[in-house]
Amino acid sequence: GIQPHGLILLDSQAVSSGFELHTSRAGWRKTENRGGCRTMSRGEEQVGGHGGSMLVEGTSLLKACLEPELEFYKRLGNESLAEYAPKFHGTVTKDGKEFLVLENLTEGMLDPVVMDIKMGTTTFVEDAEDLDTKRMDLLKKMIKVDPTAPSERQQETGISKREYMLFREGISSTTSLGFRIEGIKRIHADDTSKVEIDFKKVKSPDQVLEALKVFISFRPQVAAEFKRLLAELEQVLRGSRLFASHKAIGSSILFLYDVKSSTVKLRMIDFAKTLPSDKHVSHEHGEDAGDGYFYGLGKLVDIWKLLP
């Protein structure tokens, strides 16, 4: 069957019957102590950036350092756009590995809920290494999502990362709407409230709206604040020379709020594929226009406006 993607730990009455649901009592992966640091739990990995090894140390996150992401954080500096990214505190080396030191965005939140939305109409860099190497592990991942997707030839040879990424973009809202929901998590909730939703096939505006309703869970004041913050972010991005000089591939917007205090945060994360460009990047939709970030942001703003 379809593997669920993303954990939802929200009020059960907010869950729409339009999703494929699976109840679960499986606990989070336990954290491990590593000389003052600990490995992030499964839920926490969605906060402040995800993918690859991340550690928690005090009030900061340590994220495996990749050169493009480090360079972008350095360029952010005192730009107005920096207000919409996790605070960057330099780098640190542990066990011979370099890490970015980033703000832990859930610090101080008693009951945080987070949603990761990956922006843009494309999620991979065209000249990435091994993009066209055939792999059987990726074929298995495709089959788990849709057993009918691979051709007979692909079943024999495996599929490339390019083929898998295009497949993921096509079945989700990435291609059509310029963004997709990667996951929603209520990090510290009781395991008995856990509900899993398949986000991989959330594609239409109506399906996205239902997912946003699940995320907000009948909190109109929280929804109103996210609408305001999204409008602010769009205005800052459209006026940013830094953003206009970079392609933003695979970057996300992280939505966070605290159930207990109604604290609301919105931050851009994941800049490992945010690369400088010699040409002005429009971020609109189209073959030569860039990455589709603004196209997706406009669609996302429109759907948020439909929330009461």
Short mmCIF file of C-alpha atoms in Angstrom, two decimals:
data_model
loop_
_atom_site.label_atom_id
_atom_site.label_comp_id
_atom_site.label_asym_id
_atom_site.label_seq_id
_atom_site.Cartn_x
_atom_site.Cartn_y
_atom_site.Cartn_z
CA GLY A 1 0.00 0.00 0.00
CA ILE A 2 0.92 3.67 0.01
CA GLN A 3 3.50 4.67 2.57
CA PRO A 4 2.22 7.61 4.65
CA HIS A 5 4.44 10.69 4.69
CA GLY A 6 4.47 13.22 7.49
CA LEU A 7 3.04 12.83 10.98
CA ILE A 8 0.04 14.77 12.15
CA LEU A 9 -0.59 14.98 15.87
CA LEU A 10 -3.52 17.36 15.99
CA ASP A 11 -7.08 17.48 17.25
CA SER A 12 -8.80 14.39 15.85
CA GLN A 13 -11.96 16.29 14.88
CA ALA A 14 -9.90 18.50 12.55
CA VAL A 15 -8.83 15.61 10.35
CA SER A 16 -10.60 15.69 7.01
CA SER A 17 -12.14 12.53 5.59
CA GLY A 18 -10.62 13.57 2.26
CA PHE A 19 -7.23 12.16 3.32
CA GLU A 20 -6.07 8.58 3.60
CA LEU A 21 -5.60 8.16 7.35
CA HIS A 22 -3.69 5.62 9.41
CA THR A 23 -3.76 5.58 13.21
CA SER A 24 -0.44 4.82 14.83
CA ARG A 25 1.00 4.32 18.29
CA ALA A 26 4.60 4.02 17.19
CA GLY A 27 6.88 6.24 19.29
CA TRP A 28 9.49 8.68 18.09
CA ARG A 29 13.05 7.48 17.60
CA LYS A 30 14.87 8.10 20.87
CA THR A 31 17.57 10.72 20.99
CA GLU A 32 21.19 9.82 21.63
CA ASN A 33 23.65 11.76 23.76
CA ARG A 34 26.82 12.77 21.92
CA GLY A 35 29.13 14.71 24.19
CA GLY A 36 26.69 17.46 25.12
CA CYS A 37 24.70 17.18 21.88
CA ARG A 38 21.88 14.85 21.04
CA THR A 39 20.59 13.54 17.75
CA MET A 40 17.29 15.12 16.77
CA SER A 41 14.18 13.03 17.24
CA ARG A 42 12.04 12.21 14.21
CA GLY A 43 9.62 15.03 14.97
CA GLU A 44 12.29 17.62 15.66
CA GLU A 45 14.04 17.06 12.33
CA GLN A 46 11.27 19.09 10.70
CA VAL A 47 12.32 22.19 12.66
CA GLY A 48 14.99 24.65 11.55
CA GLY A 49 15.91 22.60 8.49
CA HIS A 50 15.76 18.91 7.73
CA GLY A 51 17.57 16.24 5.79
CA GLY A 52 20.89 14.84 6.88
CA SER A 53 22.31 14.74 10.37
CA MET A 54 21.09 17.34 12.85
CA LEU A 55 21.95 17.73 16.53
CA VAL A 56 20.45 19.78 19.34
CA GLU A 57 22.86 21.65 21.60
CA GLY A 58 21.36 23.98 24.17
CA THR A 59 19.08 26.43 22.37
CA SER A 60 20.69 25.81 18.97
CA LEU A 61 20.51 23.24 16.20
CA LEU A 62 23.63 21.87 14.59
CA LYS A 63 23.02 21.06 10.93
CA ALA A 64 25.53 19.25 8.72
CA CYS A 65 27.37 21.99 6.85
CA LEU A 66 27.09 22.19 3.07
CA GLU A 67 28.99 24.98 1.30
CA PRO A 68 26.05 26.55 -0.63
CA GLU A 69 23.94 26.79 2.52
CA LEU A 70 26.82 28.24 4.54
CA GLU A 71 27.50 30.85 1.85
CA PHE A 72 23.82 31.87 1.67
CA TYR A 73 23.60 32.32 5.44
CA LYS A 74 26.74 34.46 5.30
CA ARG A 75 25.23 36.61 2.54
CA LEU A 76 22.02 37.07 4.51
CA GLY A 77 23.93 39.04 7.14
CA ASN A 78 21.95 42.17 8.02
CA GLU A 79 19.56 41.90 5.06
CA SER A 80 15.88 42.37 5.89
CA LEU A 81 15.34 38.84 4.60
CA ALA A 82 17.40 37.49 7.53
CA GLU A 83 14.41 38.12 9.79
CA TYR A 84 12.61 35.33 7.93
CA ALA A 85 15.33 32.69 8.35
CA PRO A 86 16.64 30.91 11.45
CA LYS A 87 19.31 32.97 13.22
CA PHE A 88 22.78 31.90 12.08
CA HIS A 89 25.54 31.67 14.70
CA GLY A 90 28.46 30.51 12.57
CA THR A 91 29.87 26.99 12.40
CA VAL A 92 31.33 24.47 14.81
CA THR A 93 33.37 21.29 14.31
CA LYS A 94 32.45 18.12 16.21
CA ASP A 95 34.04 14.71 15.72
CA GLY A 96 35.81 16.05 12.64
CA LYS A 97 32.58 17.20 10.99
CA GLU A 98 31.53 20.82 10.39
CA PHE A 99 28.04 21.97 11.39
CA LEU A 100 26.02 25.13 10.92
CA VAL A 101 24.86 26.56 14.26
CA LEU A 102 21.23 27.62 13.78
CA GLU A 103 18.41 28.89 15.96
CA ASN A 104 16.13 26.17 17.29
CA LEU A 105 12.80 27.60 16.21
CA THR A 106 10.75 25.63 18.76
CA GLU A 107 12.82 26.88 21.70
CA GLY A 108 10.43 28.20 24.36
CA MET A 109 7.38 26.56 22.78
CA LEU A 110 5.56 24.16 25.12
CA ASP A 111 3.47 22.36 22.49
CA PRO A 112 4.78 23.22 19.01
CA VAL A 113 3.09 22.30 15.75
CA VAL A 114 5.12 22.64 12.55
CA MET A 115 4.39 22.41 8.83
CA ASP A 116 7.07 22.23 6.14
CA ILE A 117 6.13 23.46 2.65
CA LYS A 118 8.71 22.95 -0.09
CA MET A 119 8.61 25.86 -2.52
CA GLY A 120 9.05 26.09 -6.30
CA THR A 121 8.11 24.16 -9.42
CA THR A 122 11.31 22.11 -9.38
CA THR A 123 13.09 20.38 -6.50
CA PHE A 124 16.43 19.36 -7.99
CA VAL A 125 19.46 21.01 -9.57
CA GLU A 126 19.90 20.02 -13.23
CA ASP A 127 23.68 19.54 -13.05
CA ALA A 128 23.68 17.58 -9.79
CA GLU A 129 25.97 14.55 -9.63
CA ASP A 130 24.53 11.09 -10.27
CA LEU A 131 21.22 12.58 -11.40
CA ASP A 132 20.82 10.00 -14.19
CA THR A 133 22.34 6.95 -12.52
CA LYS A 134 19.82 4.08 -12.43
CA ARG A 135 19.03 2.90 -8.91
CA MET A 136 16.89 0.02 -7.67
CA ASP A 137 16.33 1.65 -4.27
CA LEU A 138 14.59 4.58 -5.93
CA LEU A 139 12.47 2.16 -7.95
CA LYS A 140 11.31 0.58 -4.68
CA LYS A 141 10.43 4.02 -3.30
CA MET A 142 8.39 4.78 -6.43
CA ILE A 143 6.54 1.46 -6.21
CA LYS A 144 5.65 2.13 -2.55
CA VAL A 145 3.94 5.34 -3.62
CA ASP A 146 2.38 4.02 -6.82
CA PRO A 147 2.91 0.38 -7.90
CA THR A 148 1.65 1.21 -11.42
CA ALA A 149 4.07 4.13 -12.00
CA PRO A 150 7.24 2.40 -13.32
CA SER A 151 7.39 1.12 -16.90
CA GLU A 152 8.48 -2.44 -17.70
CA ARG A 153 11.92 -1.12 -18.66
CA GLN A 154 12.22 0.85 -15.41
CA GLN A 155 11.31 -2.26 -13.44
CA GLU A 156 14.30 -3.99 -15.04
CA THR A 157 16.86 -1.18 -14.90
CA GLY A 158 15.75 0.85 -11.89
CA ILE A 159 15.13 4.60 -12.07
CA SER A 160 17.35 7.65 -11.82
CA LYS A 161 17.11 10.40 -9.22
CA ARG A 162 15.87 12.71 -12.00
CA GLU A 163 13.04 10.29 -12.84
CA TYR A 164 12.11 9.87 -9.19
CA MET A 165 12.13 13.61 -8.48
CA LEU A 166 10.01 14.33 -11.57
CA PHE A 167 7.62 11.59 -10.46
CA ARG A 168 7.32 13.14 -6.97
CA GLU A 169 6.81 16.60 -8.45
CA GLY A 170 4.08 15.35 -10.78
CA ILE A 171 1.98 13.43 -8.25
CA SER A 172 2.12 16.26 -5.73
CA SER A 173 1.26 19.95 -6.12
CA THR A 174 4.86 20.96 -6.99
CA THR A 175 4.35 21.05 -10.76
CA SER A 176 0.81 22.47 -10.78
CA LEU A 177 0.89 24.86 -7.80
CA GLY A 178 4.60 25.58 -7.31
CA PHE A 179 4.81 24.14 -3.78
CA ARG A 180 4.03 20.97 -1.86
CA ILE A 181 3.38 20.06 1.76
CA GLU A 182 6.24 17.90 3.03
CA GLY A 183 4.82 17.19 6.47
CA ILE A 184 2.96 18.44 9.52
CA LYS A 185 3.94 17.49 13.07
CA ARG A 186 2.87 18.19 16.59
CA ILE A 187 6.15 17.37 18.22
CA HIS A 188 5.46 16.69 21.88
CA ALA A 189 1.98 15.22 21.71
CA ASP A 190 0.91 11.97 23.35
CA ASP A 191 1.47 9.00 20.99
CA THR A 192 -2.20 8.04 21.31
CA SER A 193 -3.22 11.19 19.40
CA LYS A 194 -1.02 10.37 16.46
CA VAL A 195 -2.58 10.28 12.98
CA GLU A 196 -0.64 9.77 9.77
CA ILE A 197 -1.65 11.44 6.52
CA ASP A 198 -0.32 10.68 3.05
CA PHE A 199 0.99 14.03 1.79
CA LYS A 200 2.75 12.68 -1.29
CA LYS A 201 -0.48 12.91 -3.32
CA VAL A 202 -1.88 16.16 -1.91
CA LYS A 203 -2.16 17.90 -5.27
CA SER A 204 -5.29 20.01 -5.83
CA PRO A 205 -6.02 23.38 -4.18
CA ASP A 206 -8.94 21.77 -2.32
CA GLN A 207 -6.66 19.06 -0.90
CA VAL A 208 -4.11 21.68 0.16
CA LEU A 209 -6.86 23.71 1.85
CA GLU A 210 -7.99 20.64 3.78
CA ALA A 211 -4.39 20.05 4.93
CA LEU A 212 -4.13 23.68 6.11
CA LYS A 213 -7.34 23.22 8.09
CA VAL A 214 -5.83 20.17 9.77
CA PHE A 215 -2.68 22.15 10.59
CA ILE A 216 -4.59 25.13 12.04
CA SER A 217 -7.05 22.87 13.85
CA PHE A 218 -9.82 25.47 14.44
CA ARG A 219 -7.53 28.32 15.51
CA PRO A 220 -8.62 31.34 13.39
CA GLN A 221 -6.27 33.77 15.17
CA VAL A 222 -3.30 31.58 14.27
CA ALA A 223 -4.49 31.41 10.67
CA ALA A 224 -4.82 35.20 10.52
CA GLU A 225 -1.27 35.67 11.79
CA PHE A 226 0.13 33.25 9.19
CA LYS A 227 -1.71 35.16 6.44
CA ARG A 228 -0.12 38.40 7.68
CA LEU A 229 3.37 36.88 7.91
CA LEU A 230 3.09 35.33 4.43
CA ALA A 231 2.13 38.70 2.95
CA GLU A 232 5.11 40.32 4.71
CA LEU A 233 7.48 37.61 3.48
CA GLU A 234 6.32 37.98 -0.12
CA GLN A 235 6.85 41.75 0.03
CA VAL A 236 10.37 41.36 1.47
CA LEU A 237 11.32 38.66 -1.06
CA ARG A 238 10.12 40.71 -4.03
CA GLY A 239 12.26 43.63 -2.85
CA SER A 240 15.35 41.55 -2.06
CA ARG A 241 18.34 41.90 -4.39
CA LEU A 242 19.91 38.89 -2.70
CA PHE A 243 16.93 36.68 -3.51
CA ALA A 244 16.81 38.00 -7.08
CA SER A 245 20.43 36.89 -7.54
CA HIS A 246 19.87 33.29 -6.38
CA LYS A 247 17.90 30.29 -7.59
CA ALA A 248 16.05 28.73 -4.66
CA ILE A 249 15.78 24.99 -5.35
CA GLY A 250 14.33 22.69 -2.70
CA SER A 251 13.95 25.50 -0.16
CA SER A 252 11.04 25.38 2.29
CA ILE A 253 8.88 27.69 4.34
CA LEU A 254 8.39 26.43 7.89
CA PHE A 255 5.16 27.34 9.69
CA LEU A 256 5.25 26.99 13.49
CA TYR A 257 2.84 27.76 16.30
CA ASP A 258 2.52 26.86 19.98
CA VAL A 259 -0.78 25.29 20.99
CA LYS A 260 -0.33 26.56 24.57
CA SER A 261 0.62 30.19 23.93
CA SER A 262 -0.50 30.73 20.29
CA THR A 263 3.01 32.02 19.48
CA VAL A 264 3.35 31.99 15.67
CA LYS A 265 6.53 31.88 13.57
CA LEU A 266 7.22 31.65 9.85
CA ARG A 267 10.73 31.04 8.50
CA MET A 268 12.47 30.10 5.26
CA ILE A 269 14.74 27.06 5.67
CA ASP A 270 16.89 24.63 3.66
CA PHE A 271 19.31 26.64 1.50
CA ALA A 272 21.63 23.81 0.42
CA LYS A 273 20.45 24.24 -3.18
CA THR A 274 20.00 28.03 -3.08
CA LEU A 275 22.67 28.91 -5.62
CA PRO A 276 23.96 32.26 -6.95
CA SER A 277 23.04 33.10 -10.55
CA ASP A 278 24.80 35.33 -13.08
CA LYS A 279 21.38 36.42 -14.35
CA HIS A 280 18.43 38.05 -12.61
CA VAL A 281 16.14 35.30 -11.26
CA SER A 282 12.45 36.12 -11.61
CA HIS A 283 11.30 33.14 -9.49
CA GLU A 284 8.22 32.93 -11.71
CA HIS A 285 6.82 29.95 -13.60
CA GLY A 286 8.32 29.02 -16.96
CA GLU A 287 11.26 27.22 -18.54
CA ASP A 288 13.63 30.21 -18.50
CA ALA A 289 12.06 32.19 -15.67
CA GLY A 290 13.77 30.53 -12.71
CA ASP A 291 12.56 28.21 -9.99
CA GLY A 292 8.84 29.05 -9.73
CA TYR A 293 9.18 30.24 -6.11
CA PHE A 294 7.01 33.35 -6.55
CA TYR A 295 4.53 31.39 -8.65
CA GLY A 296 4.14 28.92 -5.77
CA LEU A 297 4.08 31.62 -3.11
CA GLY A 298 1.24 33.39 -4.91
CA LYS A 299 -0.77 30.16 -5.14
CA LEU A 300 -0.08 29.40 -1.49
CA VAL A 301 -1.19 32.88 -0.37
CA ASP A 302 -4.41 32.50 -2.39
CA ILE A 303 -5.23 29.18 -0.68
CA TRP A 304 -4.45 30.55 2.80
CA LYS A 305 -6.93 33.38 2.10
CA LEU A 306 -9.70 30.76 1.78
CA LEU A 307 -9.30 29.84 5.46
CA PRO A 308 -11.83 31.56 7.75
#
